PDB file of C-alpha atoms and ligand atoms in Angstrom:
ATOM      1  CA  MET A   1     -30.979 -64.336  -0.407  1.00  0.00           C
ATOM      2  CA  ARG A   2     -32.475 -66.583  -3.030  1.00  0.00           C
ATOM      3  CA  VAL A   3     -36.043 -66.246  -4.242  1.00  0.00           C
ATOM      4  CA  LEU A   4     -38.211 -68.423  -6.491  1.00  0.00           C
ATOM      5  CA  VAL A   5     -40.740 -66.670  -8.725  1.00  0.00           C
ATOM      6  CA  ILE A   6     -43.511 -68.877 -10.143  1.00  0.00           C
ATOM      7  CA  GLU A   7     -45.354 -66.843 -12.773  1.00  0.00           C
ATOM      8  CA  ASP A   8     -46.644 -68.010 -16.155  1.00  0.00           C
ATOM      9  CA  GLU A   9     -46.939 -64.566 -17.710  1.00  0.00           C
ATOM     10  CA  PRO A  10     -43.457 -64.088 -19.279  1.00  0.00           C
ATOM     11  CA  THR A  11     -43.397 -60.278 -19.273  1.00  0.00           C
ATOM     12  CA  LEU A  12     -44.377 -60.072 -15.618  1.00  0.00           C
ATOM     13  CA  ALA A  13     -41.982 -62.885 -14.679  1.00  0.00           C
ATOM     14  CA  PHE A  14     -39.143 -61.032 -16.395  1.00  0.00           C
ATOM     15  CA  ARG A  15     -39.999 -57.727 -14.696  1.00  0.00           C
ATOM     16  CA  LEU A  16     -40.168 -59.400 -11.299  1.00  0.00           C
ATOM     17  CA  GLN A  17     -36.810 -61.058 -11.901  1.00  0.00           C
ATOM     18  CA  GLN A  18     -35.230 -57.746 -12.922  1.00  0.00           C
ATOM     19  CA  VAL A  19     -36.594 -55.793  -9.970  1.00  0.00           C
ATOM     20  CA  LEU A  20     -35.737 -58.486  -7.425  1.00  0.00           C
ATOM     21  CA  GLU A  21     -32.213 -58.891  -8.798  1.00  0.00           C
ATOM     22  CA  ALA A  22     -31.719 -55.127  -8.692  1.00  0.00           C
ATOM     23  CA  ALA A  23     -32.820 -55.287  -5.041  1.00  0.00           C
ATOM     24  CA  GLY A  24     -30.042 -57.786  -4.292  1.00  0.00           C
ATOM     25  CA  PHE A  25     -31.874 -61.116  -4.510  1.00  0.00           C
ATOM     26  CA  VAL A  26     -30.810 -64.114  -6.554  1.00  0.00           C
ATOM     27  CA  VAL A  27     -33.830 -65.236  -8.561  1.00  0.00           C
ATOM     28  CA  ASP A  28     -34.958 -68.484 -10.168  1.00  0.00           C
ATOM     29  CA  VAL A  29     -38.072 -68.348 -12.348  1.00  0.00           C
ATOM     30  CA  ALA A  30     -40.549 -71.147 -13.081  1.00  0.00           C
ATOM     31  CA  TYR A  31     -43.314 -70.666 -15.645  1.00  0.00           C
ATOM     32  CA  ASP A  32     -45.704 -73.411 -14.564  1.00  0.00           C
ATOM     33  CA  GLY A  33     -46.841 -75.027 -11.332  1.00  0.00           C
ATOM     34  CA  GLU A  34     -45.147 -78.349 -11.930  1.00  0.00           C
ATOM     35  CA  GLU A  35     -41.671 -76.898 -12.492  1.00  0.00           C
ATOM     36  CA  GLY A  36     -42.193 -74.456  -9.632  1.00  0.00           C
ATOM     37  CA  CYS A  37     -43.317 -77.175  -7.251  1.00  0.00           C
ATOM     38  CA  HIS A  38     -40.288 -79.284  -8.160  1.00  0.00           C
ATOM     39  CA  LEU A  39     -37.862 -76.397  -7.646  1.00  0.00           C
ATOM     40  CA  GLY A  40     -39.391 -75.617  -4.253  1.00  0.00           C
ATOM     41  CA  ASP A  41     -39.008 -79.277  -3.334  1.00  0.00           C
ATOM     42  CA  THR A  42     -35.363 -79.492  -4.345  1.00  0.00           C
ATOM     43  CA  GLU A  43     -33.797 -76.054  -3.834  1.00  0.00           C
ATOM     44  CA  PRO A  44     -33.552 -74.145  -0.527  1.00  0.00           C
ATOM     45  CA  TYR A  45     -35.275 -70.822  -1.252  1.00  0.00           C
ATOM     46  CA  ASP A  46     -35.396 -68.000   1.273  1.00  0.00           C
ATOM     47  CA  ALA A  47     -38.810 -66.971  -0.089  1.00  0.00           C
ATOM     48  CA  VAL A  48     -41.236 -67.705  -2.930  1.00  0.00           C
ATOM     49  CA  VAL A  49     -43.456 -65.435  -5.021  1.00  0.00           C
ATOM     50  CA  LEU A  50     -46.328 -67.609  -6.178  1.00  0.00           C
ATOM     51  CA  ASP A  51     -48.989 -66.889  -8.813  1.00  0.00           C
ATOM     52  CA  LEU A  52     -52.229 -68.842  -8.403  1.00  0.00           C
ATOM     53  CA  GLY A  53     -53.466 -69.263 -11.972  1.00  0.00           C
ATOM     54  CA  LEU A  54     -50.701 -71.485 -13.351  1.00  0.00           C
ATOM     55  CA  PRO A  55     -50.469 -74.170 -16.070  1.00  0.00           C
ATOM     56  CA  ARG A  56     -50.171 -77.856 -15.025  1.00  0.00           C
ATOM     57  CA  ILE A  57     -50.609 -77.373 -11.258  1.00  0.00           C
ATOM     58  CA  ASP A  58     -52.385 -74.368  -9.741  1.00  0.00           C
ATOM     59  CA  GLY A  59     -50.655 -72.261  -7.108  1.00  0.00           C
ATOM     60  CA  VAL A  60     -52.838 -73.284  -4.151  1.00  0.00           C
ATOM     61  CA  THR A  61     -52.094 -76.959  -4.830  1.00  0.00           C
ATOM     62  CA  VAL A  62     -48.365 -76.242  -5.118  1.00  0.00           C
ATOM     63  CA  LEU A  63     -48.441 -74.498  -1.747  1.00  0.00           C
ATOM     64  CA  GLN A  64     -50.504 -77.277  -0.120  1.00  0.00           C
ATOM     65  CA  ARG A  65     -48.024 -79.904  -1.335  1.00  0.00           C
ATOM     66  CA  TRP A  66     -45.065 -77.978   0.056  1.00  0.00           C
ATOM     67  CA  ARG A  67     -46.671 -77.423   3.435  1.00  0.00           C
ATOM     68  CA  GLU A  68     -47.777 -81.078   3.677  1.00  0.00           C
ATOM     69  CA  ALA A  69     -44.164 -82.042   2.973  1.00  0.00           C
ATOM     70  CA  GLY A  70     -43.033 -79.755   5.799  1.00  0.00           C
ATOM     71  CA  ARG A  71     -41.469 -77.054   3.622  1.00  0.00           C
ATOM     72  CA  ALA A  72     -41.421 -73.884   5.709  1.00  0.00           C
ATOM     73  CA  MET A  73     -40.064 -71.164   3.395  1.00  0.00           C
ATOM     74  CA  PRO A  74     -42.074 -67.920   3.365  1.00  0.00           C
ATOM     75  CA  VAL A  75     -44.516 -67.831   0.456  1.00  0.00           C
ATOM     76  CA  MET A  76     -46.117 -64.695  -0.904  1.00  0.00           C
ATOM     77  CA  ILE A  77     -49.058 -65.172  -3.236  1.00  0.00           C
ATOM     78  CA  LEU A  78     -49.155 -62.653  -6.089  1.00  0.00           C
ATOM     79  CA  THR A  79     -52.340 -63.007  -8.076  1.00  0.00           C
ATOM     80  CA  ALA A  80     -55.211 -61.323  -9.918  1.00  0.00           C
ATOM     81  CA  ARG A  81     -57.625 -63.253  -7.668  1.00  0.00           C
ATOM     82  CA  GLY A  82     -58.696 -60.642  -5.159  1.00  0.00           C
ATOM     83  CA  ARG A  83     -61.900 -62.036  -3.650  1.00  0.00           C
ATOM     84  CA  TRP A  84     -61.878 -62.643   0.084  1.00  0.00           C
ATOM     85  CA  SER A  85     -62.737 -66.333  -0.400  1.00  0.00           C
ATOM     86  CA  GLU A  86     -59.675 -66.678  -2.651  1.00  0.00           C
ATOM     87  CA  LYS A  87     -57.410 -64.924  -0.165  1.00  0.00           C
ATOM     88  CA  MET A  88     -58.741 -67.166   2.597  1.00  0.00           C
ATOM     89  CA  ALA A  89     -57.985 -70.251   0.505  1.00  0.00           C
ATOM     90  CA  GLY A  90     -54.444 -68.976  -0.033  1.00  0.00           C
ATOM     91  CA  PHE A  91     -53.810 -68.368   3.661  1.00  0.00           C
ATOM     92  CA  ASN A  92     -55.419 -71.689   4.568  1.00  0.00           C
ATOM     93  CA  ALA A  93     -53.029 -73.413   2.161  1.00  0.00           C
ATOM     94  CA  GLY A  94     -50.102 -71.896   4.082  1.00  0.00           C
ATOM     95  CA  ALA A  95     -49.397 -68.503   2.495  1.00  0.00           C
ATOM     96  CA  ASP A  96     -47.505 -65.929   4.577  1.00  0.00           C
ATOM     97  CA  ASP A  97     -48.579 -62.938   2.519  1.00  0.00           C
ATOM     98  CA  TYR A  98     -51.008 -62.162  -0.286  1.00  0.00           C
ATOM     99  CA  MET A  99     -50.822 -59.396  -2.888  1.00  0.00           C
ATOM    100  CA  THR A 100     -53.242 -58.744  -5.719  1.00  0.00           C
ATOM    101  CA  LYS A 101     -52.452 -57.483  -9.219  1.00  0.00           C
ATOM    102  CA  PRO A 102     -51.970 -54.723 -10.195  1.00  0.00           C
ATOM    103  CA  PHE A 103     -49.297 -53.957  -7.622  1.00  0.00           C
ATOM    104  CA  GLU A 104     -46.232 -51.825  -6.952  1.00  0.00           C
ATOM    105  CA  MET A 105     -43.002 -53.684  -7.750  1.00  0.00           C
ATOM    106  CA  GLU A 106     -41.225 -52.026  -4.833  1.00  0.00           C
ATOM    107  CA  GLU A 107     -43.907 -53.273  -2.458  1.00  0.00           C
ATOM    108  CA  VAL A 108     -43.091 -56.852  -3.463  1.00  0.00           C
ATOM    109  CA  VAL A 109     -39.445 -56.167  -2.627  1.00  0.00           C
ATOM    110  CA  TYR A 110     -40.207 -54.666   0.790  1.00  0.00           C
ATOM    111  CA  ARG A 111     -42.643 -57.424   1.726  1.00  0.00           C
ATOM    112  CA  LEU A 112     -40.176 -60.130   0.692  1.00  0.00           C
ATOM    113  CA  ARG A 113     -37.409 -58.576   2.766  1.00  0.00           C
ATOM    114  CA  ALA A 114     -39.711 -58.460   5.784  1.00  0.00           C
ATOM    115  CA  LEU A 115     -40.815 -62.083   5.281  1.00  0.00           C
ATOM    116  CA  ILE A 116     -37.218 -63.298   4.982  1.00  0.00           C
ATOM    117  CA  ARG A 117     -36.141 -61.301   8.025  1.00  0.00           C
ATOM    118  CA  ARG A 118     -39.037 -62.594  10.101  1.00  0.00           C
ATOM    119  CA  ALA A 119     -38.403 -66.190   9.033  1.00  0.00           C
ATOM    120  CA  ALA A 120     -34.825 -65.805  10.294  1.00  0.00           C
ATOM    121  CA  GLY A 121     -36.099 -64.413  13.621  1.00  0.00           C
ATOM    122  CA  HIS A 122     -35.387 -60.715  13.134  1.00  0.00           C
ATOM    123  CA  SER A 123     -37.952 -58.019  13.878  1.00  0.00           C
ATOM    124  CA  GLN A 124     -35.963 -54.988  12.714  1.00  0.00           C
ATOM    125  CA  PRO A 125     -34.941 -54.022   9.178  1.00  0.00           C
ATOM    126  CA  GLU A 126     -31.418 -53.289  10.400  1.00  0.00           C
ATOM    127  CA  LEU A 127     -29.364 -56.372  11.269  1.00  0.00           C
ATOM    128  CA  VAL A 128     -26.543 -55.904  13.761  1.00  0.00           C
ATOM    129  CA  CYS A 129     -23.538 -58.111  14.500  1.00  0.00           C
ATOM    130  CA  GLY A 130     -20.947 -56.465  16.713  1.00  0.00           C
ATOM    131  CA  ALA A 131     -19.746 -53.304  14.986  1.00  0.00           C
ATOM    132  CA  VAL A 132     -21.309 -54.252  11.648  1.00  0.00           C
ATOM    133  CA  ARG A 133     -24.767 -53.055  10.691  1.00  0.00           C
ATOM    134  CA  LEU A 134     -26.696 -54.011   7.567  1.00  0.00           C
ATOM    135  CA  ASP A 135     -29.911 -52.244   6.643  1.00  0.00           C
ATOM    136  CA  THR A 136     -31.939 -54.785   4.674  1.00  0.00           C
ATOM    137  CA  ASN A 137     -34.093 -52.079   3.065  1.00  0.00           C
ATOM    138  CA  SER A 138     -31.469 -49.565   1.972  1.00  0.00           C
ATOM    139  CA  GLY A 139     -28.689 -52.111   1.439  1.00  0.00           C
ATOM    140  CA  ARG A 140     -26.402 -49.899   3.510  1.00  0.00           C
ATOM    141  CA  VAL A 141     -23.583 -51.604   5.411  1.00  0.00           C
ATOM    142  CA  THR A 142     -21.578 -49.826   8.085  1.00  0.00           C
ATOM    143  CA  LEU A 143     -18.628 -50.742  10.315  1.00  0.00           C
ATOM    144  CA  ASP A 144     -18.452 -48.640  13.480  1.00  0.00           C
ATOM    145  CA  GLY A 145     -20.848 -46.248  11.773  1.00  0.00           C
ATOM    146  CA  VAL A 146     -18.650 -45.834   8.687  1.00  0.00           C
ATOM    147  CA  PRO A 147     -20.299 -46.847   5.378  1.00  0.00           C
ATOM    148  CA  ILE A 148     -18.710 -49.827   3.607  1.00  0.00           C
ATOM    149  CA  GLN A 149     -18.894 -50.206  -0.158  1.00  0.00           C
ATOM    150  CA  MET A 150     -19.682 -53.741  -1.274  1.00  0.00           C
ATOM    151  CA  THR A 151     -20.277 -55.431  -4.592  1.00  0.00           C
ATOM    152  CA  ALA A 152     -23.609 -57.183  -5.140  1.00  0.00           C
ATOM    153  CA  GLN A 153     -22.028 -60.605  -4.554  1.00  0.00           C
ATOM    154  CA  GLU A 154     -20.254 -59.512  -1.386  1.00  0.00           C
ATOM    155  CA  PHE A 155     -23.481 -57.995  -0.091  1.00  0.00           C
ATOM    156  CA  ARG A 156     -25.467 -61.187  -0.719  1.00  0.00           C
ATOM    157  CA  ILE A 157     -22.960 -63.286   1.216  1.00  0.00           C
ATOM    158  CA  LEU A 158     -22.709 -60.838   4.122  1.00  0.00           C
ATOM    159  CA  SER A 159     -26.497 -60.502   4.213  1.00  0.00           C
ATOM    160  CA  TYR A 160     -26.936 -64.271   4.487  1.00  0.00           C
ATOM    161  CA  PHE A 161     -24.547 -64.418   7.440  1.00  0.00           C
ATOM    162  CA  MET A 162     -26.169 -61.380   9.063  1.00  0.00           C
ATOM    163  CA  HIS A 163     -29.552 -63.113   8.860  1.00  0.00           C
ATOM    164  CA  HIS A 164     -28.090 -66.203  10.580  1.00  0.00           C
ATOM    165  CA  PRO A 165     -25.527 -65.030  13.142  1.00  0.00           C
ATOM    166  CA  GLY A 166     -23.848 -67.577  15.381  1.00  0.00           C
ATOM    167  CA  ARG A 167     -24.909 -70.538  13.260  1.00  0.00           C
ATOM    168  CA  ILE A 168     -22.476 -72.705  11.312  1.00  0.00           C
ATOM    169  CA  VAL A 169     -23.197 -72.278   7.611  1.00  0.00           C
ATOM    170  CA  SER A 170     -21.738 -74.936   5.344  1.00  0.00           C
ATOM    171  CA  ARG A 171     -20.120 -74.011   2.058  1.00  0.00           C
ATOM    172  CA  THR A 172     -22.934 -75.800   0.206  1.00  0.00           C
ATOM    173  CA  GLU A 173     -25.627 -73.938   2.129  1.00  0.00           C
ATOM    174  CA  LEU A 174     -23.976 -70.611   1.454  1.00  0.00           C
ATOM    175  CA  MET A 175     -23.605 -71.359  -2.269  1.00  0.00           C
ATOM    176  CA  GLU A 176     -27.235 -72.458  -2.485  1.00  0.00           C
ATOM    177  CA  HIS A 177     -28.496 -69.208  -0.972  1.00  0.00           C
ATOM    178  CA  VAL A 178     -26.327 -66.685  -2.792  1.00  0.00           C
ATOM    179  CA  TYR A 179     -26.269 -68.144  -6.319  1.00  0.00           C
ATOM    180  CA  ASP A 180     -29.010 -69.262  -8.690  1.00  0.00           C
ATOM    181  CA  ARG A 181     -29.373 -72.812  -9.966  1.00  0.00           C
ATOM    182  CA  HIS A 182     -27.276 -72.165 -13.084  1.00  0.00           C
ATOM    183  CA  PHE A 183     -24.160 -71.242 -11.130  1.00  0.00           C
ATOM    184  CA  ASP A 184     -21.113 -73.509 -11.399  1.00  0.00           C
ATOM    185  CA  SER A 185     -20.575 -74.628  -7.802  1.00  0.00           C
ATOM    186  CA  ASP A 186     -17.033 -75.872  -8.474  1.00  0.00           C
ATOM    187  CA  SER A 187     -15.842 -72.322  -8.676  1.00  0.00           C
ATOM    188  CA  ASN A 188     -13.377 -71.080  -6.102  1.00  0.00           C
ATOM    189  CA  VAL A 189     -14.898 -67.645  -6.247  1.00  0.00           C
ATOM    190  CA  LEU A 190     -16.595 -67.982  -2.849  1.00  0.00           C
ATOM    191  CA  GLU A 191     -13.285 -68.093  -0.965  1.00  0.00           C
ATOM    192  CA  VAL A 192     -12.089 -65.035  -2.835  1.00  0.00           C
ATOM    193  CA  LEU A 193     -15.280 -63.158  -1.991  1.00  0.00           C
ATOM    194  CA  LEU A 194     -15.067 -64.149   1.675  1.00  0.00           C
ATOM    195  CA  GLY A 195     -11.514 -62.840   1.738  1.00  0.00           C
ATOM    196  CA  ARG A 196     -12.670 -59.498   0.365  1.00  0.00           C
ATOM    197  CA  ILE A 197     -15.558 -59.277   2.828  1.00  0.00           C
ATOM    198  CA  ARG A 198     -13.237 -60.016   5.749  1.00  0.00           C
ATOM    199  CA  LYS A 199     -10.936 -57.218   4.600  1.00  0.00           C
ATOM    200  CA  LYS A 200     -13.867 -54.805   4.632  1.00  0.00           C
ATOM    201  CA  VAL A 201     -15.702 -55.751   7.840  1.00  0.00           C
ATOM    202  CA  GLY A 202     -12.927 -57.319   9.901  1.00  0.00           C
ATOM    203  CA  ALA A 203     -11.185 -60.670   9.626  1.00  0.00           C
ATOM    204  CA  GLU A 204     -12.777 -62.013  12.827  1.00  0.00           C
ATOM    205  CA  LEU A 205     -16.402 -61.473  11.816  1.00  0.00           C
ATOM    206  CA  ILE A 206     -16.767 -64.552   9.605  1.00  0.00           C
ATOM    207  CA  GLN A 207     -14.799 -67.454  11.029  1.00  0.00           C
ATOM    208  CA  THR A 208     -13.911 -70.632   9.197  1.00  0.00           C
ATOM    209  CA  VAL A 209     -15.029 -73.712  11.126  1.00  0.00           C
ATOM    210  CA  ARG A 210     -12.723 -76.479  10.015  1.00  0.00           C
ATOM    211  CA  GLY A 211     -14.490 -79.209   8.095  1.00  0.00           C
ATOM    212  CA  GLN A 212     -17.918 -77.648   8.655  1.00  0.00           C
ATOM    213  CA  GLY A 213     -18.107 -74.243   7.041  1.00  0.00           C
ATOM    214  CA  TYR A 214     -18.300 -70.717   8.359  1.00  0.00           C
ATOM    215  CA  ARG A 215     -19.824 -68.856  11.257  1.00  0.00           C
ATOM    216  CA  MET A 216     -20.487 -65.189  11.852  1.00  0.00           C
ATOM    217  CA  VAL A 217     -19.534 -64.170  15.365  1.00  0.00           C
ATOM    218  CA  GLU A 218     -19.914 -60.875  17.178  1.00  0.00           C
ATOM    219  CA  GLN A 219     -16.741 -58.893  17.559  1.00  0.00           C
ATOM    220  CA  ARG A 220     -15.509 -56.597  20.290  1.00  0.00           C
ATOM    221  CA  GLY A 221     -17.511 -58.133  23.082  1.00  0.00           C
ATOM    222  CA  GLN A 222     -20.833 -56.532  22.205  1.00  0.00           C
TER     223      GLN A 222
HETATM  224 CA1   CA B   1     -51.148 -66.711 -14.076  1.00  0.00          CA
END
C-alpha cells in the first residue's frame, strides 16, 4: 500500500516516513501544499497523511481541491490545530480522520490500516482469500493456518491483492501501489516477486489474465 505524507516539518516528515515504511507501507513525502496537491492529483495513493499548516497551499485547500476533482482516497489530517471548529472544517473539506499533535506514531499506523481496509470494503483486520489469511495489523500471513515468511516486497504485493480480491489488477496499477515514485518501472522484478509469492501461497491464488494483468482468486472452493 502506498501512502503520501504531506508535512513541512522535516524531522516529523522523516519520522513518519520511517515508521510507515517499517509498518510495510511505501511512502512518498511532500513538504509543501503545492507539491502535495500535485502528487495527490497524479499518483494513485491508498491513503494520505495531511498536515494543515503548510507552505504555498494550506492543507484544507488541498483537500477541498482533491474532493472537488472527485479524488476519493482516504485522507487523515495530522495537525497541531485541535479546536473543534478546525476539526469541523477538516471533516467538511472531506477528511476521513483527524489526529492532533502530539500523537503516538503507532496510532497513525493503525488508523491508516483501518482507513485503507475500509476504503477497499473490508471490515475486519484479517483479510481472507481461500486458504490464505493476512492480518493487516500484525503482518502475519498464513496458508492453511501455517505461517508463511515473506519479504517486505512480497508482503506489499500480496497485501494489495488481498485488499482487492477478484478484481483484475493491471501491471501498472500494481507497480503504482507497491513502489514509490522513484522506482524504475521498467524493471522485471515484479514477475520474479510474483513467482516467489505463488511458490509460497499456491500457484493458483494469483492468476495471470492475458493482456490485462493479474487477479487473485479463491482456491479450494471456499
Ligand atoms: Ca505544518
